[in-house]
Short mmCIF file of N, CA and C in Angstrom, two decimals:
data_model
loop_
_atom_site.label_atom_id
_atom_site.label_comp_id
_atom_site.label_asym_id
_atom_site.label_seq_id
_atom_site.Cartn_x
_atom_site.Cartn_y
_atom_site.Cartn_z
N MET A 1 19.57 -36.95 -23.62
CA MET A 1 18.62 -36.27 -24.48
C MET A 1 17.74 -35.48 -23.77
N LYS A 2 17.04 -35.93 -22.72
CA LYS A 2 16.20 -35.04 -21.87
C LYS A 2 16.82 -33.86 -21.42
N VAL A 3 18.16 -33.85 -20.95
CA VAL A 3 18.80 -32.74 -20.42
C VAL A 3 18.95 -31.65 -21.50
N ARG A 4 19.40 -32.18 -22.73
CA ARG A 4 19.48 -31.22 -23.88
C ARG A 4 18.34 -30.45 -24.27
N PHE A 5 17.12 -31.21 -24.08
CA PHE A 5 15.77 -30.62 -24.47
C PHE A 5 15.39 -29.67 -23.57
N TYR A 6 15.73 -30.03 -22.09
CA TYR A 6 15.32 -29.06 -21.17
C TYR A 6 16.20 -27.68 -21.11
N ARG A 7 17.54 -27.93 -21.58
CA ARG A 7 18.36 -26.59 -21.67
C ARG A 7 17.77 -25.76 -22.81
N TRP A 8 17.42 -26.49 -23.87
CA TRP A 8 16.81 -25.59 -25.15
C TRP A 8 15.55 -25.04 -24.72
N TYR A 9 14.81 -25.68 -24.12
CA TYR A 9 13.33 -25.27 -23.68
C TYR A 9 13.74 -23.88 -22.70
N ASN A 10 14.55 -24.09 -21.66
CA ASN A 10 14.76 -22.88 -20.73
C ASN A 10 15.31 -21.81 -21.35
N ALA A 11 16.23 -22.04 -22.49
CA ALA A 11 16.65 -20.82 -23.25
C ALA A 11 15.75 -20.25 -24.02
N VAL A 12 14.91 -20.98 -24.76
CA VAL A 12 13.85 -20.23 -25.46
C VAL A 12 12.91 -19.50 -24.50
N LEU A 13 12.40 -20.16 -23.42
CA LEU A 13 11.48 -19.61 -22.53
C LEU A 13 12.19 -18.24 -21.93
N THR A 14 13.44 -18.36 -21.52
CA THR A 14 13.97 -17.21 -20.97
C THR A 14 14.15 -16.15 -21.96
N ALA A 15 14.42 -16.43 -23.13
CA ALA A 15 14.45 -15.30 -24.21
C ALA A 15 12.92 -14.69 -24.35
N LEU A 16 11.89 -15.51 -24.48
CA LEU A 16 10.64 -14.99 -24.68
C LEU A 16 10.09 -14.14 -23.47
N LEU A 17 10.33 -14.62 -22.21
CA LEU A 17 9.86 -13.91 -21.08
C LEU A 17 10.69 -12.50 -20.98
N SER A 18 12.04 -12.61 -21.37
CA SER A 18 12.72 -11.37 -21.17
C SER A 18 12.27 -10.34 -22.25
N MET A 19 11.78 -10.71 -23.41
CA MET A 19 11.35 -9.80 -24.36
C MET A 19 9.85 -9.29 -24.00
N LEU A 20 9.01 -10.19 -23.45
CA LEU A 20 7.83 -9.74 -23.06
C LEU A 20 8.09 -8.66 -21.88
N GLY A 21 8.85 -8.94 -20.83
CA GLY A 21 9.04 -7.91 -19.78
C GLY A 21 9.60 -6.61 -20.25
N TYR A 22 10.50 -6.71 -21.23
CA TYR A 22 11.03 -5.47 -21.83
C TYR A 22 9.94 -4.56 -22.50
N GLY A 23 9.23 -5.27 -23.30
CA GLY A 23 8.14 -4.64 -24.05
C GLY A 23 6.99 -4.03 -23.14
N CYS A 24 6.81 -4.69 -21.96
CA CYS A 24 5.84 -4.12 -21.01
C CYS A 24 6.21 -2.88 -20.10
N SER A 25 7.63 -2.67 -20.26
CA SER A 25 8.06 -1.50 -19.36
C SER A 25 8.39 -0.23 -20.09
N SER A 26 7.94 -0.16 -21.22
CA SER A 26 8.14 1.27 -22.01
C SER A 26 7.36 2.26 -21.52
N ASP A 27 7.80 3.59 -21.73
CA ASP A 27 7.11 4.80 -21.33
C ASP A 27 5.77 4.84 -21.85
N GLU A 28 5.62 4.58 -22.99
CA GLU A 28 4.24 4.77 -23.82
C GLU A 28 3.92 3.41 -24.52
N PRO A 29 3.36 2.55 -23.58
CA PRO A 29 3.09 1.27 -24.25
C PRO A 29 1.81 1.28 -25.26
N MET A 30 2.14 0.77 -26.52
CA MET A 30 1.03 0.72 -27.53
C MET A 30 1.04 -0.72 -27.94
N ASP A 31 -0.22 -1.05 -28.39
CA ASP A 31 -0.27 -2.36 -29.07
C ASP A 31 0.04 -2.30 -30.55
N MET A 32 -0.37 -3.21 -31.22
CA MET A 32 0.20 -3.26 -32.66
C MET A 32 -0.69 -2.44 -33.54
N TYR A 33 -1.82 -1.99 -33.05
CA TYR A 33 -2.72 -1.02 -33.82
C TYR A 33 -2.46 0.39 -33.38
N GLY A 34 -1.55 0.72 -32.54
CA GLY A 34 -1.34 2.03 -32.10
C GLY A 34 -2.23 2.57 -31.13
N THR A 35 -2.84 1.90 -30.29
CA THR A 35 -3.77 2.39 -29.34
C THR A 35 -2.99 2.18 -27.93
N PRO A 36 -3.15 2.89 -27.02
CA PRO A 36 -2.60 2.82 -25.67
C PRO A 36 -3.01 1.35 -25.03
N VAL A 37 -2.09 0.90 -24.36
CA VAL A 37 -2.27 -0.32 -23.61
C VAL A 37 -2.61 0.18 -22.29
N PRO A 38 -3.62 -0.52 -21.43
CA PRO A 38 -4.01 -0.18 -20.14
C PRO A 38 -2.83 0.02 -19.22
N GLU A 39 -2.76 0.76 -18.35
CA GLU A 39 -1.67 0.88 -17.39
C GLU A 39 -1.82 0.15 -16.23
N TYR A 40 -0.93 -0.29 -15.42
CA TYR A 40 -1.06 -0.83 -14.15
C TYR A 40 -0.84 0.20 -13.07
N GLY A 41 -1.47 0.08 -11.83
CA GLY A 41 -1.23 0.91 -10.71
C GLY A 41 -2.61 1.47 -10.17
N ALA A 42 -2.65 2.38 -9.50
CA ALA A 42 -3.84 2.84 -8.79
C ALA A 42 -3.94 4.37 -8.86
N PRO A 43 -5.01 4.99 -9.03
CA PRO A 43 -5.21 6.40 -9.22
C PRO A 43 -4.81 7.02 -7.77
N HIS A 44 -4.07 8.03 -7.92
CA HIS A 44 -3.62 8.86 -6.66
C HIS A 44 -3.44 10.31 -7.04
N ALA A 45 -3.45 11.00 -5.71
CA ALA A 45 -3.23 12.54 -5.88
C ALA A 45 -2.68 12.80 -4.57
N ASP A 46 -2.16 14.09 -4.58
CA ASP A 46 -1.52 14.61 -3.35
C ASP A 46 -2.62 15.58 -2.58
N TYR A 47 -2.98 15.38 -1.47
CA TYR A 47 -3.85 16.22 -0.77
C TYR A 47 -3.00 17.01 0.41
N ILE A 48 -3.25 18.33 0.42
CA ILE A 48 -2.62 19.05 1.43
C ILE A 48 -3.78 19.74 2.25
N VAL A 49 -3.72 19.57 3.58
CA VAL A 49 -4.67 20.18 4.58
C VAL A 49 -3.84 21.22 5.17
N LYS A 50 -4.23 22.48 5.16
CA LYS A 50 -3.20 23.57 5.83
C LYS A 50 -4.45 24.58 6.58
N GLY A 51 -3.70 25.18 7.46
CA GLY A 51 -4.57 26.22 8.03
C GLY A 51 -3.75 26.96 9.24
N LEU A 52 -4.59 27.64 10.05
CA LEU A 52 -4.00 28.55 11.14
C LEU A 52 -4.78 28.19 12.52
N VAL A 53 -4.07 27.96 13.42
CA VAL A 53 -4.58 27.65 14.91
C VAL A 53 -4.48 28.94 15.63
N THR A 54 -5.60 29.38 16.29
CA THR A 54 -5.72 30.65 17.03
C THR A 54 -6.49 30.47 18.27
N ASP A 55 -6.26 31.27 19.23
CA ASP A 55 -7.03 31.18 20.39
C ASP A 55 -8.31 32.18 20.26
N GLU A 56 -9.11 32.28 21.21
CA GLU A 56 -10.42 32.93 21.02
C GLU A 56 -10.19 34.50 20.69
N ALA A 57 -8.83 35.07 21.01
CA ALA A 57 -8.64 36.48 20.79
C ALA A 57 -8.03 36.54 19.41
N ASN A 58 -8.15 35.47 18.54
CA ASN A 58 -7.51 35.45 17.28
C ASN A 58 -5.87 35.65 17.21
N THR A 59 -5.30 35.20 18.33
CA THR A 59 -3.86 35.19 18.37
C THR A 59 -3.26 33.76 18.00
N PRO A 60 -2.36 33.81 17.06
CA PRO A 60 -1.92 32.45 16.66
C PRO A 60 -1.15 31.69 17.81
N ILE A 61 -1.44 30.41 17.90
CA ILE A 61 -0.76 29.47 18.84
C ILE A 61 0.27 28.59 18.16
N GLN A 62 1.46 28.71 18.91
CA GLN A 62 2.57 27.93 18.47
C GLN A 62 2.63 26.60 19.25
N GLY A 63 3.18 25.49 18.61
CA GLY A 63 3.36 24.25 19.31
C GLY A 63 2.08 23.44 19.53
N ILE A 64 0.98 23.53 18.67
CA ILE A 64 -0.21 22.81 18.89
C ILE A 64 0.08 21.71 17.95
N LYS A 65 -0.33 20.34 18.46
CA LYS A 65 0.02 19.34 17.61
C LYS A 65 -1.39 19.02 16.64
N THR A 66 -1.20 19.05 15.31
CA THR A 66 -2.24 18.85 14.46
C THR A 66 -2.09 17.37 13.84
N SER A 67 -3.17 16.52 13.63
CA SER A 67 -2.98 15.30 13.08
C SER A 67 -4.19 14.99 12.04
N LEU A 68 -3.83 14.33 11.01
CA LEU A 68 -4.74 14.01 10.06
C LEU A 68 -4.96 12.46 10.10
N LYS A 69 -6.19 12.00 10.47
CA LYS A 69 -6.45 10.65 10.62
C LYS A 69 -7.66 10.23 9.74
N GLN A 70 -7.62 8.98 9.34
CA GLN A 70 -8.80 8.24 8.61
C GLN A 70 -9.38 7.33 9.69
N ILE A 71 -10.67 7.27 9.78
CA ILE A 71 -11.46 6.35 10.66
C ILE A 71 -12.37 5.59 9.71
N TRP A 72 -12.15 4.26 9.84
CA TRP A 72 -13.03 3.17 9.28
C TRP A 72 -13.83 2.57 10.06
N GLN A 73 -15.09 2.45 9.91
CA GLN A 73 -16.09 1.65 10.79
C GLN A 73 -15.97 0.19 10.29
N THR A 74 -15.67 -0.73 11.20
CA THR A 74 -15.54 -2.16 10.93
C THR A 74 -16.47 -2.99 11.93
N ASP A 75 -16.69 -4.09 11.64
CA ASP A 75 -17.41 -4.94 12.55
C ASP A 75 -16.90 -4.90 13.92
N ALA A 76 -15.43 -5.00 14.03
CA ALA A 76 -14.87 -4.95 15.34
C ALA A 76 -14.72 -3.62 16.14
N GLY A 77 -15.34 -2.55 15.44
CA GLY A 77 -15.20 -1.38 15.83
C GLY A 77 -14.47 -0.45 15.02
N PRO A 78 -14.13 0.95 15.36
CA PRO A 78 -13.45 1.67 14.59
C PRO A 78 -12.15 1.40 14.37
N TYR A 79 -11.50 1.68 13.20
CA TYR A 79 -10.09 1.49 12.84
C TYR A 79 -9.56 2.85 12.55
N VAL A 80 -8.43 3.26 13.25
CA VAL A 80 -8.04 4.69 13.13
C VAL A 80 -6.60 4.59 12.44
N PHE A 81 -6.41 5.28 11.24
CA PHE A 81 -5.16 5.22 10.53
C PHE A 81 -4.53 6.67 10.59
N GLY A 82 -3.46 6.74 11.17
CA GLY A 82 -2.79 8.07 11.11
C GLY A 82 -2.12 8.35 9.93
N ILE A 83 -2.52 9.54 9.25
CA ILE A 83 -1.89 9.88 7.86
C ILE A 83 -0.65 10.74 8.19
N ASP A 84 -0.68 11.82 8.86
CA ASP A 84 0.34 12.92 9.04
C ASP A 84 0.16 13.73 10.40
N SER A 85 1.21 14.04 10.93
CA SER A 85 0.93 14.94 11.97
C SER A 85 2.22 15.97 12.17
N ILE A 86 1.86 17.16 12.72
CA ILE A 86 2.83 18.33 12.72
C ILE A 86 2.53 19.31 13.78
N GLN A 87 3.37 19.99 14.31
CA GLN A 87 3.10 21.00 15.40
C GLN A 87 3.07 22.27 14.63
N THR A 88 2.32 23.23 15.09
CA THR A 88 2.08 24.50 14.49
C THR A 88 3.36 25.25 14.53
N SER A 89 3.52 26.20 13.60
CA SER A 89 4.79 26.90 13.58
C SER A 89 4.58 28.08 14.43
N GLU A 90 5.61 29.12 14.66
CA GLU A 90 5.44 30.29 15.42
C GLU A 90 4.20 31.10 15.03
N SER A 91 3.97 31.06 13.88
CA SER A 91 2.82 32.03 13.22
C SER A 91 1.45 31.24 13.48
N GLY A 92 1.54 29.98 14.02
CA GLY A 92 0.17 29.23 14.24
C GLY A 92 -0.24 28.34 13.04
N ASN A 93 0.56 28.34 12.00
CA ASN A 93 0.34 27.71 10.81
C ASN A 93 0.73 26.15 10.82
N PHE A 94 -0.15 25.36 10.01
CA PHE A 94 0.30 24.06 9.95
C PHE A 94 -0.05 23.49 8.54
N GLN A 95 0.68 22.42 7.95
CA GLN A 95 0.43 21.89 6.58
C GLN A 95 0.58 20.36 6.75
N LEU A 96 -0.40 19.53 6.54
CA LEU A 96 -0.45 18.01 6.52
C LEU A 96 -0.48 17.73 5.01
N LYS A 97 0.07 16.42 4.86
CA LYS A 97 0.07 16.09 3.51
C LYS A 97 -0.44 14.52 3.42
N SER A 98 -1.33 14.21 2.48
CA SER A 98 -2.04 12.87 2.35
C SER A 98 -1.78 12.51 0.87
N ASN A 99 -1.12 11.41 0.63
CA ASN A 99 -0.87 10.70 -0.67
C ASN A 99 -2.08 9.70 -0.91
N GLY A 100 -2.56 9.69 -2.20
CA GLY A 100 -3.71 8.67 -2.32
C GLY A 100 -5.00 9.32 -2.52
N ILE A 101 -5.94 8.55 -2.71
CA ILE A 101 -7.32 9.02 -2.84
C ILE A 101 -7.98 8.76 -1.38
N PRO A 102 -8.33 9.82 -0.79
CA PRO A 102 -8.95 9.61 0.68
C PRO A 102 -10.15 8.93 0.75
N ALA A 103 -10.30 8.26 1.72
CA ALA A 103 -11.63 7.35 2.06
C ALA A 103 -11.86 7.26 3.36
N GLY A 104 -13.03 6.68 3.69
CA GLY A 104 -13.35 6.63 5.13
C GLY A 104 -13.78 7.99 5.70
N GLN A 105 -13.86 8.15 6.90
CA GLN A 105 -14.12 9.52 7.65
C GLN A 105 -12.64 10.09 7.75
N ASN A 106 -12.51 11.42 7.39
CA ASN A 106 -11.13 12.03 7.73
C ASN A 106 -11.31 13.04 8.68
N LYS A 107 -10.37 12.98 9.69
CA LYS A 107 -10.54 13.78 10.95
C LYS A 107 -9.27 14.56 11.03
N LEU A 108 -9.40 16.04 11.51
CA LEU A 108 -8.29 16.82 11.83
C LEU A 108 -8.34 16.92 13.28
N ILE A 109 -7.46 16.39 14.11
CA ILE A 109 -7.33 16.45 15.55
C ILE A 109 -6.21 17.37 15.89
N VAL A 110 -6.60 18.40 16.69
CA VAL A 110 -5.86 19.27 17.31
C VAL A 110 -5.78 19.31 18.82
N GLU A 111 -4.50 19.23 19.24
CA GLU A 111 -4.23 18.91 20.61
C GLU A 111 -3.21 19.91 21.24
N ASP A 112 -3.31 20.38 22.33
CA ASP A 112 -2.31 21.27 23.00
C ASP A 112 -1.32 20.09 23.81
N VAL A 113 -0.17 19.86 23.44
CA VAL A 113 0.71 18.97 23.90
C VAL A 113 1.78 19.46 24.84
N ASP A 114 1.99 20.81 24.85
CA ASP A 114 3.03 21.41 25.52
C ASP A 114 2.49 22.21 26.86
N GLY A 115 1.20 22.26 27.07
CA GLY A 115 0.77 22.82 28.37
C GLY A 115 0.87 24.45 28.31
N GLU A 116 1.31 24.93 29.21
CA GLU A 116 1.41 26.38 29.48
C GLU A 116 2.44 26.92 28.40
N ALA A 117 3.33 26.33 28.03
CA ALA A 117 4.48 26.82 27.16
C ALA A 117 3.87 27.70 25.96
N ASN A 118 2.84 27.52 25.51
CA ASN A 118 2.34 28.26 24.41
C ASN A 118 1.32 29.42 24.75
N GLY A 119 1.31 29.86 25.94
CA GLY A 119 0.37 30.99 26.32
C GLY A 119 -0.76 30.47 27.06
N GLY A 120 -0.91 29.22 27.45
CA GLY A 120 -1.94 28.71 28.09
C GLY A 120 -2.26 27.31 27.72
N GLU A 121 -3.26 26.71 28.48
CA GLU A 121 -3.67 25.28 28.14
C GLU A 121 -5.05 25.49 27.43
N PHE A 122 -5.07 24.66 26.24
CA PHE A 122 -6.16 24.74 25.38
C PHE A 122 -6.84 23.35 25.40
N LEU A 123 -8.07 23.50 25.08
CA LEU A 123 -8.91 22.29 24.88
C LEU A 123 -8.65 21.62 23.52
N SER A 124 -8.73 20.16 23.40
CA SER A 124 -8.54 19.67 22.03
C SER A 124 -9.65 19.81 21.22
N ASP A 125 -9.68 19.70 19.98
CA ASP A 125 -10.82 19.80 19.02
C ASP A 125 -10.53 18.66 18.11
N THR A 126 -11.53 18.24 17.55
CA THR A 126 -11.59 17.47 16.34
C THR A 126 -12.60 18.03 15.25
N LEU A 127 -12.09 18.06 13.95
CA LEU A 127 -12.95 18.61 12.94
C LEU A 127 -13.07 17.51 11.84
N ASP A 128 -14.21 17.56 11.10
CA ASP A 128 -14.31 16.76 9.98
C ASP A 128 -13.57 17.41 8.82
N VAL A 129 -12.88 16.62 7.84
CA VAL A 129 -12.08 17.08 6.66
C VAL A 129 -12.92 16.49 5.50
N ASP A 130 -13.44 17.54 4.69
CA ASP A 130 -14.26 16.88 3.51
C ASP A 130 -13.48 16.97 2.33
N PHE A 131 -12.82 15.95 1.93
CA PHE A 131 -11.92 16.12 0.64
C PHE A 131 -12.70 16.42 -0.58
N ASN A 132 -14.07 16.34 -0.60
CA ASN A 132 -14.86 16.63 -1.79
C ASN A 132 -14.69 18.07 -2.00
N LYS A 133 -14.40 18.89 -1.01
CA LYS A 133 -14.28 20.35 -1.16
C LYS A 133 -12.84 20.82 -1.37
N ALA A 134 -12.13 19.90 -1.64
CA ALA A 134 -10.65 20.34 -1.98
C ALA A 134 -10.57 20.98 -3.29
N VAL A 135 -9.70 22.09 -3.38
CA VAL A 135 -9.39 22.81 -4.54
C VAL A 135 -8.07 22.27 -5.20
N GLN A 136 -8.24 22.06 -6.51
CA GLN A 136 -7.08 21.61 -7.32
C GLN A 136 -6.15 22.80 -7.49
N THR A 137 -4.86 22.57 -7.16
CA THR A 137 -3.80 23.70 -7.46
C THR A 137 -2.79 23.30 -8.35
N LYS A 138 -2.75 21.92 -8.83
CA LYS A 138 -1.81 21.67 -9.76
C LYS A 138 -2.38 20.39 -10.51
N GLU A 139 -2.30 20.46 -11.85
CA GLU A 139 -2.86 19.50 -12.84
C GLU A 139 -2.14 18.25 -12.68
N GLY A 140 -2.88 17.00 -12.88
CA GLY A 140 -2.14 15.83 -12.95
C GLY A 140 -1.58 15.39 -14.36
N ASP A 141 -1.10 14.18 -14.46
CA ASP A 141 -0.46 13.95 -15.77
C ASP A 141 -1.55 13.26 -16.72
N GLY A 142 -2.71 13.18 -16.53
CA GLY A 142 -3.64 12.70 -17.44
C GLY A 142 -3.72 11.13 -17.39
N ARG A 143 -3.11 10.48 -16.56
CA ARG A 143 -2.98 9.02 -16.38
C ARG A 143 -3.60 8.84 -14.95
N TRP A 144 -2.57 8.19 -14.08
CA TRP A 144 -3.03 7.66 -12.66
C TRP A 144 -2.88 8.88 -11.69
N TYR A 145 -2.06 9.79 -11.98
CA TYR A 145 -1.70 10.93 -11.04
C TYR A 145 -2.71 12.06 -11.16
N GLY A 146 -3.53 12.31 -10.32
CA GLY A 146 -4.51 13.29 -10.42
C GLY A 146 -4.19 14.62 -10.21
N GLY A 147 -2.87 14.99 -9.62
CA GLY A 147 -2.54 16.39 -9.30
C GLY A 147 -2.55 16.57 -7.81
N VAL A 148 -2.52 18.04 -7.42
CA VAL A 148 -2.49 18.45 -6.01
C VAL A 148 -3.80 19.10 -5.68
N TYR A 149 -4.40 18.79 -4.55
CA TYR A 149 -5.55 19.47 -4.08
C TYR A 149 -5.10 20.02 -2.61
N GLU A 150 -5.88 21.16 -2.32
CA GLU A 150 -5.73 21.70 -1.07
C GLU A 150 -6.98 22.02 -0.41
N ILE A 151 -6.96 21.84 0.96
CA ILE A 151 -8.09 22.27 1.82
C ILE A 151 -7.54 23.16 2.89
N THR A 152 -8.19 24.27 3.04
CA THR A 152 -7.80 25.19 4.21
C THR A 152 -8.89 25.10 5.38
N GLN A 153 -8.20 24.74 6.53
CA GLN A 153 -9.08 24.46 7.71
C GLN A 153 -8.59 25.21 8.92
N ASP A 154 -9.05 26.39 9.20
CA ASP A 154 -8.58 27.02 10.28
C ASP A 154 -9.30 26.60 11.57
N VAL A 155 -8.51 26.69 12.63
CA VAL A 155 -9.08 26.16 13.93
C VAL A 155 -8.87 27.23 15.06
N LYS A 156 -10.07 27.53 15.87
CA LYS A 156 -10.04 28.43 16.93
C LYS A 156 -10.14 27.53 18.15
N LEU A 157 -9.09 27.49 19.10
CA LEU A 157 -9.27 26.76 20.27
C LEU A 157 -9.67 27.66 21.59
N LYS A 158 -10.22 26.89 22.41
CA LYS A 158 -10.83 27.49 23.67
C LYS A 158 -9.77 27.33 24.74
N LYS A 159 -9.59 28.18 25.83
CA LYS A 159 -8.57 27.81 26.82
C LYS A 159 -9.28 26.86 27.89
N LYS A 160 -8.52 26.04 28.52
CA LYS A 160 -9.15 25.20 29.45
C LYS A 160 -9.58 26.21 30.68
N PRO A 161 -10.75 25.69 31.23
CA PRO A 161 -11.22 26.50 32.34
C PRO A 161 -10.38 26.32 33.60
#
């Protein structure tokens, strides 16, 4: 008798849970009064940091490593999280991408990693990136996705003495 009850109980519970799971996964969730049901997830947007790396004579520099990093101050000291990095193109351009809502201190780190190969040795530089000054270039979906934002950050490097 106990086994029969448990089988019946499991079947009813399975059917009920599968219906609830199916109802929660529709594209436009509505409650019985026709109002939207709150979504699950986290707000996010795409942020693009782009720019041009030149020397003091305004000549574009190829092969310079550009890195976008977040720095969090903790009790144990700074915590550095690398977001994206890329080397500059032949024309000295770079474009880095960050998904999510930026937080903490955001830094653009520019380093000469190939030595004399790009026309000289250059000093590294670190710049603050202020995501509050980003310009929206694409609209979001009106829900959790906020769209695309861009920041232009040009860099002028000095040659090593």
